[in-house]
């Protein structure tokens, strides 16, 4: 016999009510199917279950809804927002400097922090794993890329969220050339149409722009000589979003 789902608590029902009001008021309008695919929530049925208070929101879902609706988590669920804040404060207090690499360098004290901060460079021989870069070698031979501390603080980024990877090939020309370096936020895996991402495509790491068209995701290149490729779960997984790139190949730009 199929087990009956557990009834939602009152605060969870209120979360769903707020979510529905925000979703209905969203401009431009978007279908539940498109929203679910674009913001990595799931099918139309999954979105409907959250909006209709048939399924309780969780941290992953409410964060995705907040991003897609352009609101804060607290505007949807004050309870979950409080849980996130509480967990973050405990994590910060328990984490050692070794667990949060270079985090001490991101500070508002200009006298104590250097203007540039090191982030880890992914060695060229490393391939992309199913959900991220394989870390068997702990990046010990990959070196570092130095980025402005001010840029990190302005974008609310921490060095441990970022990896730097060299661009291979010319599919992203004229935006990025082979040898340029892309900075990837491995904590941001939510698909956004038009965004540039590092992805594991059929076992290889690639940097491409994602497009959502007719209920399908595609990998697209800046170079018109390259064809679009379907990006389907299973053989195409997001590693992280490209948040910055450093031009290094000036020869081919001239």
C-alpha atoms as an extended CHARMM CRD file, in Angstrom:
* protein
*
       254  EXT
         1         1  UNK       CA              0.0000000000        0.0000000000        0.0000000000  PROA      1               0.0000000000
         2         2  UNK       CA              1.3160000000        3.3990000000       -0.9720000000  PROA      2               0.0000000000
         3         3  UNK       CA              2.1920000000        5.5360000000        2.0260000000  PROA      3               0.0000000000
         4         4  UNK       CA              0.2620000000        8.8000000000        2.3130000000  PROA      4               0.0000000000
         5         5  UNK       CA              2.4930000000       11.8850000000        2.1530000000  PROA      5               0.0000000000
         6         6  UNK       CA              2.9990000000       13.7300000000        5.4160000000  PROA      6               0.0000000000
         7         7  UNK       CA              0.8070000000       16.7930000000        5.7950000000  PROA      7               0.0000000000
         8         8  UNK       CA              2.5990000000       20.1230000000        5.5680000000  PROA      8               0.0000000000
         9         9  UNK       CA              2.9840000000       22.1950000000        8.7080000000  PROA      9               0.0000000000
        10        10  UNK       CA              1.2830000000       25.5850000000        8.8990000000  PROA      10              0.0000000000
        11        11  UNK       CA              4.4810000000       27.5370000000        8.2010000000  PROA      11              0.0000000000
        12        12  UNK       CA              5.1480000000       25.3790000000        5.1310000000  PROA      12              0.0000000000
        13        13  UNK       CA              1.6730000000       26.1300000000        3.7890000000  PROA      13              0.0000000000
        14        14  UNK       CA              2.3350000000       29.8350000000        4.3430000000  PROA      14              0.0000000000
        15        15  UNK       CA              5.6120000000       29.4820000000        2.4220000000  PROA      15              0.0000000000
        16        16  UNK       CA              3.7110000000       27.9830000000       -0.5000000000  PROA      16              0.0000000000
        17        17  UNK       CA              1.1430000000       30.7910000000       -0.3710000000  PROA      17              0.0000000000
        18        18  UNK       CA              3.8710000000       33.4370000000       -0.5520000000  PROA      18              0.0000000000
        19        19  UNK       CA              5.6060000000       31.5080000000       -3.3300000000  PROA      19              0.0000000000
        20        20  UNK       CA              2.4260000000       31.2970000000       -5.4170000000  PROA      20              0.0000000000
        21        21  UNK       CA              1.7520000000       35.0180000000       -5.0540000000  PROA      21              0.0000000000
        22        22  UNK       CA              5.3100000000       35.8600000000       -6.1480000000  PROA      22              0.0000000000
        23        23  UNK       CA              5.1910000000       33.3960000000       -9.0370000000  PROA      23              0.0000000000
        24        24  UNK       CA              1.8540000000       34.7380000000      -10.2920000000  PROA      24              0.0000000000
        25        25  UNK       CA              3.1620000000       38.3120000000      -10.1080000000  PROA      25              0.0000000000
        26        26  UNK       CA              6.3920000000       37.5460000000      -11.9960000000  PROA      26              0.0000000000
        27        27  UNK       CA              7.0900000000       39.5950000000      -15.1110000000  PROA      27              0.0000000000
        28        28  UNK       CA              7.6340000000       38.4880000000      -17.7620000000  PROA      28              0.0000000000
        29        29  UNK       CA              5.2930000000       35.5470000000      -17.3270000000  PROA      29              0.0000000000
        30        30  UNK       CA              6.7500000000       32.0700000000      -17.6390000000  PROA      30              0.0000000000
        31        31  UNK       CA              5.1880000000       28.6220000000      -17.5960000000  PROA      31              0.0000000000
        32        32  UNK       CA              5.8460000000       26.2720000000      -14.7100000000  PROA      32              0.0000000000
        33        33  UNK       CA              7.5470000000       23.8390000000      -17.1110000000  PROA      33              0.0000000000
        34        34  UNK       CA              9.9080000000       26.4950000000      -18.4490000000  PROA      34              0.0000000000
        35        35  UNK       CA             10.6330000000       27.8550000000      -14.9620000000  PROA      35              0.0000000000
        36        36  UNK       CA             11.4000000000       24.3870000000      -13.6120000000  PROA      36              0.0000000000
        37        37  UNK       CA             13.7950000000       23.5950000000      -16.4510000000  PROA      37              0.0000000000
        38        38  UNK       CA             15.4900000000       26.9980000000      -16.5040000000  PROA      38              0.0000000000
        39        39  UNK       CA             16.1780000000       27.1230000000      -12.7750000000  PROA      39              0.0000000000
        40        40  UNK       CA             16.9080000000       23.4130000000      -12.2890000000  PROA      40              0.0000000000
        41        41  UNK       CA             13.8810000000       22.6860000000      -10.1030000000  PROA      41              0.0000000000
        42        42  UNK       CA             12.4090000000       19.8740000000      -12.1600000000  PROA      42              0.0000000000
        43        43  UNK       CA              9.3240000000       19.1630000000      -14.2230000000  PROA      43              0.0000000000
        44        44  UNK       CA              6.1420000000       21.2360000000      -14.4110000000  PROA      44              0.0000000000
        45        45  UNK       CA              4.6200000000       18.8070000000      -11.9270000000  PROA      45              0.0000000000
        46        46  UNK       CA              7.4170000000       19.4140000000       -9.4410000000  PROA      46              0.0000000000
        47        47  UNK       CA              7.0080000000       23.2010000000       -9.6590000000  PROA      47              0.0000000000
        48        48  UNK       CA              3.2490000000       22.8300000000       -9.2380000000  PROA      48              0.0000000000
        49        49  UNK       CA              3.6820000000       20.6910000000       -6.1180000000  PROA      49              0.0000000000
        50        50  UNK       CA              5.7720000000       23.3910000000       -4.4470000000  PROA      50              0.0000000000
        51        51  UNK       CA              3.4360000000       26.2130000000       -5.4790000000  PROA      51              0.0000000000
        52        52  UNK       CA              0.2850000000       24.2950000000       -4.5280000000  PROA      52              0.0000000000
        53        53  UNK       CA              1.5880000000       23.2570000000       -1.0780000000  PROA      53              0.0000000000
        54        54  UNK       CA              1.7000000000       19.5830000000       -2.0240000000  PROA      54              0.0000000000
        55        55  UNK       CA              5.4270000000       19.3090000000       -1.3570000000  PROA      55              0.0000000000
        56        56  UNK       CA              7.3960000000       21.2290000000        1.3220000000  PROA      56              0.0000000000
        57        57  UNK       CA             10.0820000000       23.6030000000        0.1430000000  PROA      57              0.0000000000
        58        58  UNK       CA             13.7030000000       22.7590000000        0.9400000000  PROA      58              0.0000000000
        59        59  UNK       CA             16.8670000000       24.8650000000        0.8200000000  PROA      59              0.0000000000
        60        60  UNK       CA             17.7660000000       23.8910000000       -2.7520000000  PROA      60              0.0000000000
        61        61  UNK       CA             14.2590000000       24.5250000000       -4.1010000000  PROA      61              0.0000000000
        62        62  UNK       CA             13.6260000000       27.8070000000       -2.2790000000  PROA      62              0.0000000000
        63        63  UNK       CA             17.0120000000       29.1430000000       -3.3760000000  PROA      63              0.0000000000
        64        64  UNK       CA             16.2280000000       28.2740000000       -6.9910000000  PROA      64              0.0000000000
        65        65  UNK       CA             12.7880000000       29.9080000000       -6.7620000000  PROA      65              0.0000000000
        66        66  UNK       CA             14.2980000000       33.0150000000       -5.1780000000  PROA      66              0.0000000000
        67        67  UNK       CA             16.8470000000       33.3250000000       -7.9910000000  PROA      67              0.0000000000
        68        68  UNK       CA             14.2070000000       32.8780000000      -10.6750000000  PROA      68              0.0000000000
        69        69  UNK       CA             11.7710000000       35.3170000000       -9.0800000000  PROA      69              0.0000000000
        70        70  UNK       CA             14.3870000000       37.9250000000       -8.2420000000  PROA      70              0.0000000000
        71        71  UNK       CA             13.5970000000       37.9130000000       -4.5200000000  PROA      71              0.0000000000
        72        72  UNK       CA             15.3230000000       36.8740000000       -1.3130000000  PROA      72              0.0000000000
        73        73  UNK       CA             14.8010000000       33.4940000000        0.3270000000  PROA      73              0.0000000000
        74        74  UNK       CA             13.2690000000       35.2940000000        3.2950000000  PROA      74              0.0000000000
        75        75  UNK       CA             10.4940000000       36.7210000000        1.1160000000  PROA      75              0.0000000000
        76        76  UNK       CA              9.4060000000       33.1500000000        0.3530000000  PROA      76              0.0000000000
        77        77  UNK       CA             10.2760000000       31.3440000000        3.5680000000  PROA      77              0.0000000000
        78        78  UNK       CA             11.4290000000       33.2550000000        6.6650000000  PROA      78              0.0000000000
        79        79  UNK       CA             11.8420000000       29.9190000000        8.4480000000  PROA      79              0.0000000000
        80        80  UNK       CA             14.2400000000       28.4100000000        5.9090000000  PROA      80              0.0000000000
        81        81  UNK       CA             16.1040000000       31.7270000000        5.6310000000  PROA      81              0.0000000000
        82        82  UNK       CA             16.6480000000       31.6140000000        9.3880000000  PROA      82              0.0000000000
        83        83  UNK       CA             17.8860000000       28.0140000000        9.1610000000  PROA      83              0.0000000000
        84        84  UNK       CA             20.3770000000       28.9970000000        6.4370000000  PROA      84              0.0000000000
        85        85  UNK       CA             21.6710000000       31.9060000000        8.5150000000  PROA      85              0.0000000000
        86        86  UNK       CA             22.0090000000       29.7160000000       11.5930000000  PROA      86              0.0000000000
        87        87  UNK       CA             23.8480000000       26.9750000000        9.7060000000  PROA      87              0.0000000000
        88        88  UNK       CA             26.2020000000       29.4900000000        8.1000000000  PROA      88              0.0000000000
        89        89  UNK       CA             27.0920000000       31.0460000000       11.4370000000  PROA      89              0.0000000000
        90        90  UNK       CA             27.9070000000       27.6580000000       12.9570000000  PROA      90              0.0000000000
        91        91  UNK       CA             29.9330000000       26.6420000000        9.9250000000  PROA      91              0.0000000000
        92        92  UNK       CA             31.9670000000       29.8360000000       10.1060000000  PROA      92              0.0000000000
        93        93  UNK       CA             32.6760000000       29.3960000000       13.7860000000  PROA      93              0.0000000000
        94        94  UNK       CA             33.7500000000       25.7520000000       13.4430000000  PROA      94              0.0000000000
        95        95  UNK       CA             35.7280000000       25.9310000000       10.2310000000  PROA      95              0.0000000000
        96        96  UNK       CA             39.4760000000       26.1700000000       10.4650000000  PROA      96              0.0000000000
        97        97  UNK       CA             41.6000000000       28.2670000000        8.0880000000  PROA      97              0.0000000000
        98        98  UNK       CA             42.6230000000       25.0400000000        6.3360000000  PROA      98              0.0000000000
        99        99  UNK       CA             38.9620000000       24.2480000000        5.6290000000  PROA      99              0.0000000000
       100       100  UNK       CA             38.3170000000       27.6990000000        4.1660000000  PROA      100             0.0000000000
       101       101  UNK       CA             41.3400000000       28.4400000000        1.9420000000  PROA      101             0.0000000000
       102       102  UNK       CA             42.3500000000       32.0840000000        1.7880000000  PROA      102             0.0000000000
       103       103  UNK       CA             39.0070000000       33.1970000000        3.3060000000  PROA      103             0.0000000000
       104       104  UNK       CA             40.8960000000       35.4170000000        5.7340000000  PROA      104             0.0000000000
       105       105  UNK       CA             42.0710000000       37.4840000000        2.7600000000  PROA      105             0.0000000000
       106       106  UNK       CA             38.5530000000       38.6930000000        1.9630000000  PROA      106             0.0000000000
       107       107  UNK       CA             38.1420000000       41.4500000000        4.4940000000  PROA      107             0.0000000000
       108       108  UNK       CA             37.2170000000       45.0900000000        4.6920000000  PROA      108             0.0000000000
       109       109  UNK       CA             40.4620000000       45.9260000000        6.5000000000  PROA      109             0.0000000000
       110       110  UNK       CA             42.6210000000       47.3690000000        3.7160000000  PROA      110             0.0000000000
       111       111  UNK       CA             45.6460000000       47.5110000000        6.0070000000  PROA      111             0.0000000000
       112       112  UNK       CA             45.5410000000       43.7660000000        6.6600000000  PROA      112             0.0000000000
       113       113  UNK       CA             44.5000000000       42.3040000000        3.3000000000  PROA      113             0.0000000000
       114       114  UNK       CA             46.4560000000       42.3110000000        0.0300000000  PROA      114             0.0000000000
       115       115  UNK       CA             44.8530000000       43.8290000000       -3.0840000000  PROA      115             0.0000000000
       116       116  UNK       CA             45.0450000000       40.5080000000       -4.9590000000  PROA      116             0.0000000000
       117       117  UNK       CA             43.7840000000       37.0990000000       -3.7970000000  PROA      117             0.0000000000
       118       118  UNK       CA             44.9060000000       33.6790000000       -5.0600000000  PROA      118             0.0000000000
       119       119  UNK       CA             42.3950000000       31.1430000000       -6.3540000000  PROA      119             0.0000000000
       120       120  UNK       CA             43.1990000000       27.6030000000       -7.4290000000  PROA      120             0.0000000000
       121       121  UNK       CA             44.0010000000       26.8560000000      -11.0590000000  PROA      121             0.0000000000
       122       122  UNK       CA             42.7300000000       23.5300000000      -12.3880000000  PROA      122             0.0000000000
       123       123  UNK       CA             45.6240000000       21.5920000000      -13.9570000000  PROA      123             0.0000000000
       124       124  UNK       CA             45.1540000000       21.0770000000      -17.6880000000  PROA      124             0.0000000000
       125       125  UNK       CA             45.3590000000       17.2960000000      -17.3700000000  PROA      125             0.0000000000
       126       126  UNK       CA             42.4030000000       17.1340000000      -15.0080000000  PROA      126             0.0000000000
       127       127  UNK       CA             39.0750000000       16.2620000000      -16.5910000000  PROA      127             0.0000000000
       128       128  UNK       CA             35.6430000000       17.2430000000      -15.4130000000  PROA      128             0.0000000000
       129       129  UNK       CA             33.9310000000       14.8070000000      -13.0940000000  PROA      129             0.0000000000
       130       130  UNK       CA             30.2210000000       14.0820000000      -13.0550000000  PROA      130             0.0000000000
       131       131  UNK       CA             29.4130000000       17.1200000000      -10.9220000000  PROA      131             0.0000000000
       132       132  UNK       CA             32.7320000000       18.9410000000      -10.7780000000  PROA      132             0.0000000000
       133       133  UNK       CA             36.4530000000       18.8460000000      -11.3870000000  PROA      133             0.0000000000
       134       134  UNK       CA             38.1250000000       15.7120000000      -10.1200000000  PROA      134             0.0000000000
       135       135  UNK       CA             40.3480000000       16.5750000000       -7.1670000000  PROA      135             0.0000000000
       136       136  UNK       CA             42.5850000000       13.5090000000       -6.8320000000  PROA      136             0.0000000000
       137       137  UNK       CA             45.6740000000       15.7120000000       -6.9610000000  PROA      137             0.0000000000
       138       138  UNK       CA             44.2290000000       18.5160000000       -4.8700000000  PROA      138             0.0000000000
       139       139  UNK       CA             45.3310000000       21.0070000000       -7.5180000000  PROA      139             0.0000000000
       140       140  UNK       CA             48.8690000000       20.9080000000       -6.1710000000  PROA      140             0.0000000000
       141       141  UNK       CA             50.3650000000       21.2930000000       -9.6540000000  PROA      141             0.0000000000
       142       142  UNK       CA             47.7790000000       23.6470000000      -11.0730000000  PROA      142             0.0000000000
       143       143  UNK       CA             49.1540000000       26.8840000000       -9.6770000000  PROA      143             0.0000000000
       144       144  UNK       CA             47.0440000000       29.9030000000       -8.8360000000  PROA      144             0.0000000000
       145       145  UNK       CA             45.3590000000       32.8220000000      -10.5180000000  PROA      145             0.0000000000
       146       146  UNK       CA             45.3040000000       36.1260000000       -8.6470000000  PROA      146             0.0000000000
       147       147  UNK       CA             42.1310000000       38.2130000000       -8.7890000000  PROA      147             0.0000000000
       148       148  UNK       CA             41.3340000000       41.6030000000       -7.2240000000  PROA      148             0.0000000000
       149       149  UNK       CA             40.0830000000       41.4130000000       -3.6590000000  PROA      149             0.0000000000
       150       150  UNK       CA             37.7340000000       44.2960000000       -4.3680000000  PROA      150             0.0000000000
       151       151  UNK       CA             36.0960000000       42.2900000000       -7.1610000000  PROA      151             0.0000000000
       152       152  UNK       CA             35.5250000000       39.3560000000       -4.7970000000  PROA      152             0.0000000000
       153       153  UNK       CA             33.9250000000       41.5610000000       -2.1680000000  PROA      153             0.0000000000
       154       154  UNK       CA             31.7580000000       43.4780000000       -4.6410000000  PROA      154             0.0000000000
       155       155  UNK       CA             30.3690000000       40.1930000000       -5.9940000000  PROA      155             0.0000000000
       156       156  UNK       CA             30.0970000000       38.4920000000       -2.5910000000  PROA      156             0.0000000000
       157       157  UNK       CA             32.4300000000       35.6790000000       -3.6290000000  PROA      157             0.0000000000
       158       158  UNK       CA             34.9150000000       33.6920000000       -1.5760000000  PROA      158             0.0000000000
       159       159  UNK       CA             38.1320000000       32.1710000000       -2.9960000000  PROA      159             0.0000000000
       160       160  UNK       CA             37.0990000000       28.6450000000       -1.9650000000  PROA      160             0.0000000000
       161       161  UNK       CA             34.0360000000       28.9540000000       -4.2690000000  PROA      161             0.0000000000
       162       162  UNK       CA             36.1890000000       29.5890000000       -7.3340000000  PROA      162             0.0000000000
       163       163  UNK       CA             38.3990000000       27.6370000000       -9.7010000000  PROA      163             0.0000000000
       164       164  UNK       CA             40.3690000000       28.9380000000      -12.6770000000  PROA      164             0.0000000000
       165       165  UNK       CA             40.6090000000       26.9220000000      -15.8790000000  PROA      165             0.0000000000
       166       166  UNK       CA             42.3750000000       27.5600000000      -19.1770000000  PROA      166             0.0000000000
       167       167  UNK       CA             40.2560000000       27.8230000000      -22.3100000000  PROA      167             0.0000000000
       168       168  UNK       CA             40.9140000000       25.1460000000      -24.9320000000  PROA      168             0.0000000000
       169       169  UNK       CA             40.0020000000       25.4160000000      -28.5850000000  PROA      169             0.0000000000
       170       170  UNK       CA             38.3820000000       28.3020000000      -30.4320000000  PROA      170             0.0000000000
       171       171  UNK       CA             34.6600000000       27.6400000000      -30.0100000000  PROA      171             0.0000000000
       172       172  UNK       CA             34.2370000000       30.7480000000      -27.8140000000  PROA      172             0.0000000000
       173       173  UNK       CA             36.0800000000       33.1570000000      -30.1500000000  PROA      173             0.0000000000
       174       174  UNK       CA             35.8710000000       36.1770000000      -30.2380000000  PROA      174             0.0000000000
       175       175  UNK       CA             34.8180000000       36.2640000000      -26.5590000000  PROA      175             0.0000000000
       176       176  UNK       CA             37.5360000000       33.9310000000      -25.2850000000  PROA      176             0.0000000000
       177       177  UNK       CA             40.5950000000       32.5140000000      -27.0280000000  PROA      177             0.0000000000
       178       178  UNK       CA             42.6190000000       29.3730000000      -26.3680000000  PROA      178             0.0000000000
       179       179  UNK       CA             44.9320000000       30.1310000000      -23.4690000000  PROA      179             0.0000000000
       180       180  UNK       CA             42.6380000000       32.6700000000      -21.8130000000  PROA      180             0.0000000000
       181       181  UNK       CA             41.6030000000       31.8210000000      -18.2570000000  PROA      181             0.0000000000
       182       182  UNK       CA             37.9930000000       31.4840000000      -17.0900000000  PROA      182             0.0000000000
       183       183  UNK       CA             37.0610000000       31.8730000000      -13.4190000000  PROA      183             0.0000000000
       184       184  UNK       CA             34.3130000000       29.4200000000      -12.4440000000  PROA      184             0.0000000000
       185       185  UNK       CA             32.0120000000       29.6510000000       -9.4300000000  PROA      185             0.0000000000
       186       186  UNK       CA             31.5950000000       25.9530000000       -8.5880000000  PROA      186             0.0000000000
       187       187  UNK       CA             28.9000000000       26.7890000000       -6.0190000000  PROA      187             0.0000000000
       188       188  UNK       CA             26.5680000000       28.1840000000       -8.6850000000  PROA      188             0.0000000000
       189       189  UNK       CA             25.2080000000       25.3140000000      -10.7850000000  PROA      189             0.0000000000
       190       190  UNK       CA             21.7690000000       26.7560000000      -11.5690000000  PROA      190             0.0000000000
       191       191  UNK       CA             21.1810000000       26.8900000000      -15.3060000000  PROA      191             0.0000000000
       192       192  UNK       CA             20.3930000000       30.3220000000      -16.6890000000  PROA      192             0.0000000000
       193       193  UNK       CA             19.6570000000       30.8220000000      -20.3640000000  PROA      193             0.0000000000
       194       194  UNK       CA             22.3510000000       33.0260000000      -21.8780000000  PROA      194             0.0000000000
       195       195  UNK       CA             24.8710000000       32.3770000000      -19.1060000000  PROA      195             0.0000000000
       196       196  UNK       CA             28.3780000000       31.0250000000      -19.7180000000  PROA      196             0.0000000000
       197       197  UNK       CA             29.2320000000       27.8530000000      -17.8100000000  PROA      197             0.0000000000
       198       198  UNK       CA             31.9070000000       25.2370000000      -17.3290000000  PROA      198             0.0000000000
       199       199  UNK       CA             30.2930000000       21.8750000000      -18.0010000000  PROA      199             0.0000000000
       200       200  UNK       CA             31.0480000000       18.2020000000      -18.0800000000  PROA      200             0.0000000000
       201       201  UNK       CA             29.9110000000       17.2900000000      -21.5950000000  PROA      201             0.0000000000
       202       202  UNK       CA             30.1990000000       13.5740000000      -22.3250000000  PROA      202             0.0000000000
       203       203  UNK       CA             33.1460000000       13.2370000000      -19.9660000000  PROA      203             0.0000000000
       204       204  UNK       CA             35.0880000000       16.3030000000      -21.0910000000  PROA      204             0.0000000000
       205       205  UNK       CA             35.2940000000       19.7470000000      -19.4980000000  PROA      205             0.0000000000
       206       206  UNK       CA             34.0340000000       22.5120000000      -21.7900000000  PROA      206             0.0000000000
       207       207  UNK       CA             33.1840000000       26.1900000000      -21.4710000000  PROA      207             0.0000000000
       208       208  UNK       CA             29.9980000000       27.0970000000      -23.3650000000  PROA      208             0.0000000000
       209       209  UNK       CA             26.9900000000       29.3660000000      -23.2890000000  PROA      209             0.0000000000
       210       210  UNK       CA             23.6980000000       27.7270000000      -22.2880000000  PROA      210             0.0000000000
       211       211  UNK       CA             20.5030000000       28.4720000000      -24.2050000000  PROA      211             0.0000000000
       212       212  UNK       CA             16.9650000000       27.3630000000      -23.3820000000  PROA      212             0.0000000000
       213       213  UNK       CA             14.7460000000       27.0050000000      -26.4270000000  PROA      213             0.0000000000
       214       214  UNK       CA             11.5090000000       25.1080000000      -26.9570000000  PROA      214             0.0000000000
       215       215  UNK       CA             11.8110000000       23.2730000000      -23.6530000000  PROA      215             0.0000000000
       216       216  UNK       CA             15.3380000000       22.0850000000      -24.4180000000  PROA      216             0.0000000000
       217       217  UNK       CA             18.7550000000       23.1820000000      -23.1770000000  PROA      217             0.0000000000
       218       218  UNK       CA             21.5740000000       23.6360000000      -25.6740000000  PROA      218             0.0000000000
       219       219  UNK       CA             25.3160000000       24.2730000000      -25.5500000000  PROA      219             0.0000000000
       220       220  UNK       CA             26.1270000000       27.1590000000      -27.8580000000  PROA      220             0.0000000000
       221       221  UNK       CA             29.4230000000       28.6540000000      -28.9960000000  PROA      221             0.0000000000
       222       222  UNK       CA             30.3600000000       32.2350000000      -29.7360000000  PROA      222             0.0000000000
       223       223  UNK       CA             32.0900000000       31.0190000000      -32.8880000000  PROA      223             0.0000000000
       224       224  UNK       CA             29.3760000000       30.5690000000      -35.5730000000  PROA      224             0.0000000000
       225       225  UNK       CA             31.3650000000       27.7330000000      -37.1480000000  PROA      225             0.0000000000
       226       226  UNK       CA             30.3880000000       25.4660000000      -34.2410000000  PROA      226             0.0000000000
       227       227  UNK       CA             26.9800000000       23.8010000000      -34.0840000000  PROA      227             0.0000000000
       228       228  UNK       CA             24.6400000000       23.8420000000      -31.0930000000  PROA      228             0.0000000000
       229       229  UNK       CA             24.6500000000       20.6760000000      -28.9850000000  PROA      229             0.0000000000
       230       230  UNK       CA             21.7310000000       19.3860000000      -26.8740000000  PROA      230             0.0000000000
       231       231  UNK       CA             22.5380000000       19.5870000000      -23.1570000000  PROA      231             0.0000000000
       232       232  UNK       CA             20.6420000000       16.7250000000      -21.5590000000  PROA      232             0.0000000000
       233       233  UNK       CA             21.0020000000       15.5160000000      -17.9980000000  PROA      233             0.0000000000
       234       234  UNK       CA             23.2600000000       12.5120000000      -17.9160000000  PROA      234             0.0000000000
       235       235  UNK       CA             25.7630000000       13.5320000000      -20.5460000000  PROA      235             0.0000000000
       236       236  UNK       CA             25.7860000000       17.2790000000      -19.8660000000  PROA      236             0.0000000000
       237       237  UNK       CA             26.2080000000       18.5160000000      -16.2850000000  PROA      237             0.0000000000
       238       238  UNK       CA             27.0060000000       21.9700000000      -14.9720000000  PROA      238             0.0000000000
       239       239  UNK       CA             30.2860000000       22.3020000000      -13.0410000000  PROA      239             0.0000000000
       240       240  UNK       CA             29.8470000000       25.9970000000      -12.3080000000  PROA      240             0.0000000000
       241       241  UNK       CA             29.1150000000       29.3830000000      -13.8000000000  PROA      241             0.0000000000
       242       242  UNK       CA             31.8400000000       31.4990000000      -15.3920000000  PROA      242             0.0000000000
       243       243  UNK       CA             31.9820000000       34.7620000000      -13.4390000000  PROA      243             0.0000000000
       244       244  UNK       CA             35.1260000000       36.2740000000      -14.9080000000  PROA      244             0.0000000000
       245       245  UNK       CA             37.7230000000       35.6530000000      -17.5510000000  PROA      245             0.0000000000
       246       246  UNK       CA             41.2940000000       36.8210000000      -17.9210000000  PROA      246             0.0000000000
       247       247  UNK       CA             42.5670000000       37.4940000000      -21.4800000000  PROA      247             0.0000000000
       248       248  UNK       CA             45.9720000000       35.8440000000      -21.8940000000  PROA      248             0.0000000000
       249       249  UNK       CA             46.0860000000       35.1490000000      -25.6210000000  PROA      249             0.0000000000
       250       250  UNK       CA             46.7680000000       38.5390000000      -27.2020000000  PROA      250             0.0000000000
       251       251  UNK       CA             48.5070000000       37.1860000000      -30.3130000000  PROA      251             0.0000000000
       252       252  UNK       CA             45.3180000000       35.8280000000      -31.9050000000  PROA      252             0.0000000000
       253       253  UNK       CA             43.3840000000       38.9850000000      -31.0410000000  PROA      253             0.0000000000
       254       254  UNK       CA             45.6090000000       41.1990000000      -33.1940000000  PROA      254             0.0000000000
